[in-house]
Amino acid sequence: MQILKLAFGCVWLSLLCAVPSVSQQVAFTFDDLPAHGDLPPGETRLEVAESILHTLHEQHMPAVYGLVNAGELEKNPEEIAVLNAWRAAGNPLGSHTYTHPSLNELTPQQFEADIAKNEPVLSKLMKGQDWRWLRYPFLLEGDTLDKRHAVRAYLQQNHYQIAQVSLDFGDYLWNAPYARCMAKKDEQAIETLRASYLAAADQYITVFRDLTHTLYGRDISYVLLLHIGAFDAKMLPELVDLFRRRGFTFTTLPEAMKDPVYRDDPDMALKYGGAFQEQVAAARHVKFPPNTKPYKELEAACR
């Protein structure tokens, strides 16, 4: 009997050892093309985009989706150069709606019309490639179930997939303070912004991984939300390096979204929306891990 137990134990151990480890993968994505946030003095939207594209090339990143609000081109038609540069660099485009509205404030029909209005620009620039990815503005998927169901039905009927977010550290919060500090040429304040940006990114990698392990017992293929902002452009080389040091490899949005967890639909009306795991956690009554963001410090920076 003892020999049998020992033999069974050896077999069990060998099976455990044979299970392949799942590497931590992340797809970087950028919202609000062609324009996001305040600009430092003398910097243009195209220069921000070119800086990001240069880093993506230098870091040998796979194709990175930019999610577009084409309504910006009505006010600033010259910013089509940003979208052209994104495509010329070999990176794809998807939809972030035409005017970046909150679904909480619209009917489903109004929201769907805003999605449809974005399509001519995407269809022209993508030339038959896959642009039917939709990221909800503010990550709001419906504050009523009727809205959530209606918009999801529309997306399915029109062959869209939802570009979910599963890693988010509020990167957009740093762009306005950076523009102010650049205007004041306050290098010490900019260094403080740099440190807090990386600290927040590092913290939220842990936060979202911990929540993901609680919900699914493993890492998933993550999708990182970033914005096409000036400080994002400045920090991108260090951000990529941080993810590498944390053990991540890089993938594309379509590949990441093949992870079966993304078929999980919380099917809840959520007034404040949230990243994918936040929605699932709310549906399962799981608490979001403790976390902090330096809101007050960023608001006060270079005032």
mmCIF file of C-alpha atoms in Angstrom:
data_model
loop_
_atom_site.group_PDB
_atom_site.id
_atom_site.type_symbol
_atom_site.label_atom_id
_atom_site.label_comp_id
_atom_site.label_asym_id
_atom_site.label_seq_id
_atom_site.Cartn_x
_atom_site.Cartn_y
_atom_site.Cartn_z
ATOM 1 C CA MET A 1 0.000 0.000 0.000
ATOM 2 C CA GLN A 2 2.837 2.384 0.907
ATOM 3 C CA ILE A 3 4.518 1.658 -2.439
ATOM 4 C CA LEU A 4 1.240 2.386 -4.254
ATOM 5 C CA LYS A 5 0.850 5.698 -2.403
ATOM 6 C CA LEU A 6 4.423 6.623 -3.254
ATOM 7 C CA ALA A 7 3.935 5.689 -6.900
ATOM 8 C CA PHE A 8 0.679 7.688 -7.102
ATOM 9 C CA GLY A 9 2.436 10.643 -5.527
ATOM 10 C CA CYS A 10 5.221 10.504 -8.093
ATOM 11 C CA VAL A 11 2.709 10.331 -10.964
ATOM 12 C CA TRP A 12 0.755 13.282 -9.534
ATOM 13 C CA LEU A 13 3.934 15.321 -9.131
ATOM 14 C CA SER A 14 5.011 14.536 -12.677
ATOM 15 C CA LEU A 15 1.613 15.681 -13.991
ATOM 16 C CA LEU A 16 1.877 18.952 -12.095
ATOM 17 C CA CYS A 17 5.353 19.537 -13.460
ATOM 18 C CA ALA A 18 4.147 18.774 -16.976
ATOM 19 C CA VAL A 19 1.488 21.549 -16.924
ATOM 20 C CA PRO A 20 2.911 24.363 -19.039
ATOM 21 C CA SER A 21 3.298 27.678 -17.248
ATOM 22 C CA VAL A 22 1.178 30.500 -18.646
ATOM 23 C CA SER A 23 3.354 33.494 -19.415
ATOM 24 C CA GLN A 24 2.103 36.938 -18.527
ATOM 25 C CA GLN A 25 1.032 38.577 -21.778
ATOM 26 C CA VAL A 26 -0.248 42.090 -22.356
ATOM 27 C CA ALA A 27 -1.548 43.983 -25.367
ATOM 28 C CA PHE A 28 -0.905 47.728 -25.316
ATOM 29 C CA THR A 29 -3.740 49.853 -26.752
ATOM 30 C CA PHE A 30 -4.119 53.627 -27.114
ATOM 31 C CA ASP A 31 -7.400 55.534 -26.818
ATOM 32 C CA ASP A 32 -8.543 58.928 -28.097
ATOM 33 C CA LEU A 33 -6.695 59.097 -31.410
ATOM 34 C CA PRO A 34 -5.996 61.599 -32.898
ATOM 35 C CA ALA A 35 -5.904 63.852 -29.806
ATOM 36 C CA HIS A 36 -5.878 63.483 -26.050
ATOM 37 C CA GLY A 37 -5.239 65.894 -23.214
ATOM 38 C CA ASP A 38 -3.304 69.133 -22.931
ATOM 39 C CA LEU A 39 -0.144 69.687 -24.944
ATOM 40 C CA PRO A 40 3.108 71.162 -23.621
ATOM 41 C CA PRO A 41 4.063 74.468 -25.265
ATOM 42 C CA GLY A 42 5.328 74.023 -28.812
ATOM 43 C CA GLU A 43 4.391 70.335 -29.104
ATOM 44 C CA THR A 44 1.942 69.068 -31.713
ATOM 45 C CA ARG A 45 -0.442 66.119 -31.816
ATOM 46 C CA LEU A 46 1.563 64.607 -34.650
ATOM 47 C CA GLU A 47 4.788 64.859 -32.637
ATOM 48 C CA VAL A 48 3.118 63.013 -29.739
ATOM 49 C CA ALA A 49 1.988 60.261 -32.098
ATOM 50 C CA GLU A 50 5.386 60.042 -33.808
ATOM 51 C CA SER A 51 7.113 59.705 -30.432
ATOM 52 C CA ILE A 52 4.818 56.838 -29.453
ATOM 53 C CA LEU A 53 5.255 55.154 -32.832
ATOM 54 C CA HIS A 54 9.035 55.506 -32.618
ATOM 55 C CA THR A 55 9.069 53.791 -29.217
ATOM 56 C CA LEU A 56 6.800 50.986 -30.412
ATOM 57 C CA HIS A 57 9.183 50.387 -33.320
ATOM 58 C CA GLU A 58 12.340 50.608 -31.213
ATOM 59 C CA GLN A 59 10.905 48.240 -28.615
ATOM 60 C CA HIS A 60 9.852 45.707 -31.292
ATOM 61 C CA MET A 61 6.251 45.781 -30.099
ATOM 62 C CA PRO A 62 3.603 43.838 -32.027
ATOM 63 C CA ALA A 63 0.881 45.765 -33.834
ATOM 64 C CA VAL A 64 -0.836 48.173 -31.431
ATOM 65 C CA TYR A 65 -4.441 49.263 -31.888
ATOM 66 C CA GLY A 66 -5.287 52.944 -31.705
ATOM 67 C CA LEU A 67 -8.954 53.563 -30.843
ATOM 68 C CA VAL A 68 -10.315 56.546 -32.769
ATOM 69 C CA ASN A 69 -12.724 59.408 -32.088
ATOM 70 C CA ALA A 70 -12.998 60.753 -35.635
ATOM 71 C CA GLY A 71 -15.229 63.622 -34.510
ATOM 72 C CA GLU A 72 -12.051 65.430 -33.478
ATOM 73 C CA LEU A 73 -11.295 65.875 -37.190
ATOM 74 C CA GLU A 74 -14.304 68.179 -37.571
ATOM 75 C CA LYS A 75 -12.572 70.718 -35.302
ATOM 76 C CA ASN A 76 -9.002 70.011 -36.390
ATOM 77 C CA PRO A 77 -8.929 68.360 -39.833
ATOM 78 C CA GLU A 78 -5.125 68.556 -39.952
ATOM 79 C CA GLU A 79 -5.018 65.871 -37.231
ATOM 80 C CA ILE A 80 -5.803 63.255 -39.871
ATOM 81 C CA ALA A 81 -1.994 63.214 -40.089
ATOM 82 C CA VAL A 82 -1.957 61.374 -36.746
ATOM 83 C CA LEU A 83 -4.161 58.581 -38.091
ATOM 84 C CA ASN A 84 -2.175 58.415 -41.330
ATOM 85 C CA ALA A 85 1.072 58.118 -39.364
ATOM 86 C CA TRP A 86 -0.384 55.364 -37.189
ATOM 87 C CA ARG A 87 -1.343 53.369 -40.251
ATOM 88 C CA ALA A 88 1.925 54.090 -42.091
ATOM 89 C CA ALA A 89 3.764 52.579 -39.111
ATOM 90 C CA GLY A 90 1.800 49.356 -39.577
ATOM 91 C CA ASN A 91 -0.482 49.754 -36.583
ATOM 92 C CA PRO A 92 -4.240 49.168 -36.830
ATOM 93 C CA LEU A 93 -7.163 51.396 -35.878
ATOM 94 C CA GLY A 94 -10.443 50.625 -34.126
ATOM 95 C CA SER A 95 -13.411 52.593 -32.833
ATOM 96 C CA HIS A 96 -13.811 54.612 -29.663
ATOM 97 C CA THR A 97 -17.037 56.158 -31.061
ATOM 98 C CA TYR A 98 -17.203 59.370 -33.064
ATOM 99 C CA THR A 99 -17.547 61.957 -30.278
ATOM 100 C CA HIS A 100 -16.568 59.987 -27.122
ATOM 101 C CA PRO A 101 -20.009 60.236 -25.475
ATOM 102 C CA SER A 102 -21.085 58.660 -22.206
ATOM 103 C CA LEU A 103 -23.595 55.870 -22.790
ATOM 104 C CA ASN A 104 -25.128 56.861 -19.450
ATOM 105 C CA GLU A 105 -26.318 60.088 -21.069
ATOM 106 C CA LEU A 106 -27.646 58.673 -24.355
ATOM 107 C CA THR A 107 -30.276 56.273 -25.599
ATOM 108 C CA PRO A 108 -28.937 53.099 -27.223
ATOM 109 C CA GLN A 109 -30.041 54.438 -30.603
ATOM 110 C CA GLN A 110 -28.083 57.678 -30.127
ATOM 111 C CA PHE A 111 -25.000 55.781 -29.002
ATOM 112 C CA GLU A 112 -25.232 53.375 -31.939
ATOM 113 C CA ALA A 113 -25.521 56.302 -34.355
ATOM 114 C CA ASP A 114 -22.327 57.742 -32.897
ATOM 115 C CA ILE A 115 -20.551 54.425 -33.486
ATOM 116 C CA ALA A 116 -21.803 54.309 -37.085
ATOM 117 C CA LYS A 117 -20.614 57.873 -37.739
ATOM 118 C CA ASN A 118 -17.048 56.756 -36.963
ATOM 119 C CA GLU A 119 -17.062 54.061 -39.627
ATOM 120 C CA PRO A 120 -16.236 55.965 -42.855
ATOM 121 C CA VAL A 121 -12.856 57.166 -41.559
ATOM 122 C CA LEU A 122 -11.949 53.745 -40.174
ATOM 123 C CA SER A 123 -13.036 51.915 -43.320
ATOM 124 C CA LYS A 124 -11.011 54.246 -45.530
ATOM 125 C CA LEU A 125 -7.831 54.100 -43.462
ATOM 126 C CA MET A 126 -7.920 50.385 -42.721
ATOM 127 C CA LYS A 127 -8.580 49.345 -46.347
ATOM 128 C CA GLY A 128 -10.338 46.056 -45.715
ATOM 129 C CA GLN A 129 -8.433 45.141 -42.546
ATOM 130 C CA ASP A 130 -10.097 44.470 -39.198
ATOM 131 C CA TRP A 131 -11.260 47.773 -37.676
ATOM 132 C CA ARG A 132 -14.448 46.484 -36.036
ATOM 133 C CA TRP A 133 -13.248 46.775 -32.458
ATOM 134 C CA LEU A 134 -15.192 49.062 -30.130
ATOM 135 C CA ARG A 135 -13.989 50.432 -26.836
ATOM 136 C CA TYR A 136 -16.701 52.082 -24.791
ATOM 137 C CA PRO A 137 -15.856 55.680 -23.799
ATOM 138 C CA PHE A 138 -15.161 55.918 -20.055
ATOM 139 C CA LEU A 139 -15.510 52.090 -19.993
ATOM 140 C CA LEU A 140 -19.269 52.595 -19.533
ATOM 141 C CA GLU A 141 -21.205 49.655 -20.990
ATOM 142 C CA GLY A 142 -24.650 50.712 -19.806
ATOM 143 C CA ASP A 143 -26.183 52.058 -16.607
ATOM 144 C CA THR A 144 -29.318 50.017 -17.338
ATOM 145 C CA LEU A 145 -29.591 46.448 -18.542
ATOM 146 C CA ASP A 146 -31.747 47.586 -21.453
ATOM 147 C CA LYS A 147 -28.909 49.810 -22.683
ATOM 148 C CA ARG A 148 -26.276 47.141 -22.133
ATOM 149 C CA HIS A 149 -28.286 44.500 -23.980
ATOM 150 C CA ALA A 150 -29.320 46.815 -26.834
ATOM 151 C CA VAL A 151 -25.806 48.056 -27.592
ATOM 152 C CA ARG A 152 -24.281 44.590 -27.313
ATOM 153 C CA ALA A 153 -26.911 43.294 -29.741
ATOM 154 C CA TYR A 154 -26.070 46.133 -32.144
ATOM 155 C CA LEU A 155 -22.353 45.347 -31.927
ATOM 156 C CA GLN A 156 -22.966 41.671 -32.617
ATOM 157 C CA GLN A 157 -25.249 42.427 -35.558
ATOM 158 C CA ASN A 158 -22.618 44.728 -37.029
ATOM 159 C CA HIS A 159 -19.713 42.319 -36.459
ATOM 160 C CA TYR A 160 -17.954 44.359 -33.775
ATOM 161 C CA GLN A 161 -15.949 42.930 -30.921
ATOM 162 C CA ILE A 162 -15.559 44.757 -27.620
ATOM 163 C CA ALA A 163 -12.008 45.925 -26.960
ATOM 164 C CA GLN A 164 -12.056 45.138 -23.266
ATOM 165 C CA VAL A 165 -9.597 46.606 -20.771
ATOM 166 C CA SER A 166 -8.003 44.387 -18.124
ATOM 167 C CA LEU A 167 -5.125 46.626 -17.004
ATOM 168 C CA ASP A 168 -5.606 50.311 -16.226
ATOM 169 C CA PHE A 169 -3.728 52.675 -13.938
ATOM 170 C CA GLY A 170 -5.310 55.977 -14.963
ATOM 171 C CA ASP A 171 -2.418 57.063 -17.187
ATOM 172 C CA TYR A 172 -4.444 60.020 -18.508
ATOM 173 C CA LEU A 173 -4.229 61.723 -15.097
ATOM 174 C CA TRP A 174 -0.583 62.722 -15.713
ATOM 175 C CA ASN A 175 -0.965 64.452 -19.082
ATOM 176 C CA ALA A 176 -2.407 67.792 -17.924
ATOM 177 C CA PRO A 177 0.050 68.194 -15.007
ATOM 178 C CA TYR A 178 2.918 67.435 -17.382
ATOM 179 C CA ALA A 179 1.791 70.162 -19.794
ATOM 180 C CA ARG A 180 1.636 72.655 -16.911
ATOM 181 C CA CYS A 181 5.059 71.666 -15.590
ATOM 182 C CA MET A 182 6.604 71.888 -19.050
ATOM 183 C CA ALA A 183 5.143 75.376 -19.428
ATOM 184 C CA LYS A 184 6.873 76.326 -16.168
ATOM 185 C CA LYS A 185 10.038 74.408 -17.090
ATOM 186 C CA ASP A 186 9.898 72.749 -13.671
ATOM 187 C CA GLU A 187 12.238 69.782 -14.104
ATOM 188 C CA GLN A 188 11.974 68.692 -10.472
ATOM 189 C CA ALA A 189 8.182 68.511 -10.715
ATOM 190 C CA ILE A 190 8.437 66.546 -13.972
ATOM 191 C CA GLU A 191 10.738 64.055 -12.255
ATOM 192 C CA THR A 192 8.133 63.703 -9.495
ATOM 193 C CA LEU A 193 5.490 63.018 -12.165
ATOM 194 C CA ARG A 194 7.767 60.413 -13.722
ATOM 195 C CA ALA A 195 8.238 58.584 -10.424
ATOM 196 C CA SER A 196 4.535 58.607 -9.523
ATOM 197 C CA TYR A 197 3.499 57.451 -13.022
ATOM 198 C CA LEU A 198 5.768 54.409 -12.841
ATOM 199 C CA ALA A 199 4.793 53.703 -9.227
ATOM 200 C CA ALA A 200 1.094 53.749 -10.161
ATOM 201 C CA ALA A 201 1.672 51.480 -13.156
ATOM 202 C CA ASP A 202 3.644 49.048 -11.005
ATOM 203 C CA GLN A 203 0.988 49.077 -8.272
ATOM 204 C CA TYR A 204 -1.883 48.420 -10.668
ATOM 205 C CA ILE A 205 -0.079 45.552 -12.381
ATOM 206 C CA THR A 206 -0.161 43.868 -8.990
ATOM 207 C CA VAL A 207 -3.731 44.979 -8.237
ATOM 208 C CA PHE A 208 -5.162 43.626 -11.483
ATOM 209 C CA ARG A 209 -3.108 40.438 -11.351
ATOM 210 C CA ASP A 210 -4.278 39.782 -7.782
ATOM 211 C CA LEU A 211 -7.919 40.366 -8.725
ATOM 212 C CA THR A 212 -7.541 38.191 -11.835
ATOM 213 C CA HIS A 213 -6.095 35.333 -9.804
ATOM 214 C CA THR A 214 -8.958 35.668 -7.309
ATOM 215 C CA LEU A 215 -11.532 35.498 -10.112
ATOM 216 C CA TYR A 216 -9.898 32.975 -12.447
ATOM 217 C CA GLY A 217 -7.047 31.327 -10.569
ATOM 218 C CA ARG A 218 -4.486 32.313 -13.201
ATOM 219 C CA ASP A 219 -3.086 35.100 -15.290
ATOM 220 C CA ILE A 220 -5.050 36.029 -18.381
ATOM 221 C CA SER A 221 -3.939 37.733 -21.571
ATOM 222 C CA TYR A 222 -4.208 41.316 -20.381
ATOM 223 C CA VAL A 223 -5.185 44.415 -22.366
ATOM 224 C CA LEU A 224 -3.626 47.679 -21.176
ATOM 225 C CA LEU A 225 -5.450 50.986 -21.590
ATOM 226 C CA LEU A 226 -3.264 53.964 -22.486
ATOM 227 C CA HIS A 227 -4.009 57.317 -24.116
ATOM 228 C CA ILE A 228 -2.280 59.207 -26.896
ATOM 229 C CA GLY A 229 -1.088 61.917 -24.512
ATOM 230 C CA ALA A 230 2.175 63.846 -24.302
ATOM 231 C CA PHE A 231 3.318 62.348 -20.998
ATOM 232 C CA ASP A 232 2.331 58.874 -22.157
ATOM 233 C CA ALA A 233 4.651 59.428 -25.127
ATOM 234 C CA LYS A 234 7.500 60.561 -22.880
ATOM 235 C CA MET A 235 7.058 57.658 -20.457
ATOM 236 C CA LEU A 236 6.407 54.862 -22.945
ATOM 237 C CA PRO A 237 10.008 53.516 -23.105
ATOM 238 C CA GLU A 238 10.140 53.206 -19.316
ATOM 239 C CA LEU A 239 6.642 51.749 -19.168
ATOM 240 C CA VAL A 240 7.532 49.024 -21.677
ATOM 241 C CA ASP A 241 10.665 48.309 -19.640
ATOM 242 C CA LEU A 242 8.588 48.061 -16.435
ATOM 243 C CA PHE A 243 6.315 45.459 -17.993
ATOM 244 C CA ARG A 244 9.320 43.483 -19.198
ATOM 245 C CA ARG A 245 10.852 43.563 -15.718
ATOM 246 C CA ARG A 246 7.538 42.369 -14.291
ATOM 247 C CA GLY A 247 7.735 39.311 -16.543
ATOM 248 C CA PHE A 248 5.395 40.294 -19.369
ATOM 249 C CA THR A 249 5.671 39.565 -23.037
ATOM 250 C CA PHE A 250 3.670 41.519 -25.586
ATOM 251 C CA THR A 251 0.806 40.478 -27.824
ATOM 252 C CA THR A 252 -1.895 42.098 -29.944
ATOM 253 C CA LEU A 253 -5.429 43.045 -28.960
ATOM 254 C CA PRO A 254 -7.066 40.338 -31.138
ATOM 255 C CA GLU A 255 -4.741 37.662 -29.744
ATOM 256 C CA ALA A 256 -5.297 38.751 -26.139
ATOM 257 C CA MET A 257 -9.067 38.758 -26.609
ATOM 258 C CA LYS A 258 -8.973 35.097 -27.620
ATOM 259 C CA ASP A 259 -8.507 34.265 -23.930
ATOM 260 C CA PRO A 260 -11.739 32.441 -23.014
ATOM 261 C CA VAL A 261 -12.270 34.567 -19.890
ATOM 262 C CA TYR A 262 -13.445 37.420 -22.102
ATOM 263 C CA ARG A 263 -16.546 35.408 -22.942
ATOM 264 C CA ASP A 264 -17.591 36.030 -19.341
ATOM 265 C CA ASP A 265 -20.405 38.610 -19.391
ATOM 266 C CA PRO A 266 -21.201 40.127 -15.968
ATOM 267 C CA ASP A 267 -24.603 41.172 -17.420
ATOM 268 C CA MET A 268 -25.017 43.974 -14.898
ATOM 269 C CA ALA A 269 -26.092 47.595 -15.114
ATOM 270 C CA LEU A 270 -23.074 49.497 -13.818
ATOM 271 C CA LYS A 271 -23.309 53.268 -13.447
ATOM 272 C CA TYR A 272 -19.543 53.711 -13.150
ATOM 273 C CA GLY A 273 -18.439 50.994 -15.570
ATOM 274 C CA GLY A 274 -14.888 49.799 -15.149
ATOM 275 C CA ALA A 275 -12.310 47.411 -16.492
ATOM 276 C CA PHE A 276 -13.329 43.867 -17.365
ATOM 277 C CA GLN A 277 -12.333 42.310 -14.019
ATOM 278 C CA GLU A 278 -13.966 45.143 -12.091
ATOM 279 C CA GLN A 279 -17.263 44.308 -13.765
ATOM 280 C CA VAL A 280 -16.869 40.586 -13.143
ATOM 281 C CA ALA A 281 -15.905 41.258 -9.514
ATOM 282 C CA ALA A 282 -19.017 43.391 -9.030
ATOM 283 C CA ALA A 283 -21.190 40.600 -10.431
ATOM 284 C CA ARG A 284 -19.573 38.052 -8.103
ATOM 285 C CA HIS A 285 -19.524 40.386 -5.082
ATOM 286 C CA VAL A 286 -15.722 40.253 -4.924
ATOM 287 C CA LYS A 287 -13.986 43.319 -3.484
ATOM 288 C CA PHE A 288 -11.532 45.219 -5.652
ATOM 289 C CA PRO A 289 -8.062 45.084 -4.023
ATOM 290 C CA PRO A 290 -6.869 48.145 -2.070
ATOM 291 C CA ASN A 291 -5.240 50.767 -4.281
ATOM 292 C CA THR A 292 -4.322 54.438 -4.414
ATOM 293 C CA LYS A 293 -3.805 57.146 -7.032
ATOM 294 C CA PRO A 294 -2.104 60.505 -6.367
ATOM 295 C CA TYR A 295 -5.123 62.610 -7.361
ATOM 296 C CA LYS A 296 -4.379 65.539 -5.044
ATOM 297 C CA GLU A 297 -0.693 65.660 -5.896
ATOM 298 C CA LEU A 298 -1.411 65.633 -9.630
ATOM 299 C CA GLU A 299 -4.085 68.302 -9.319
ATOM 300 C CA ALA A 300 -1.703 70.537 -7.375
ATOM 301 C CA ALA A 301 1.355 69.980 -9.585
ATOM 302 C CA CYS A 302 2.733 73.183 -11.156
ATOM 303 C CA ARG A 303 -0.268 75.327 -10.254
#
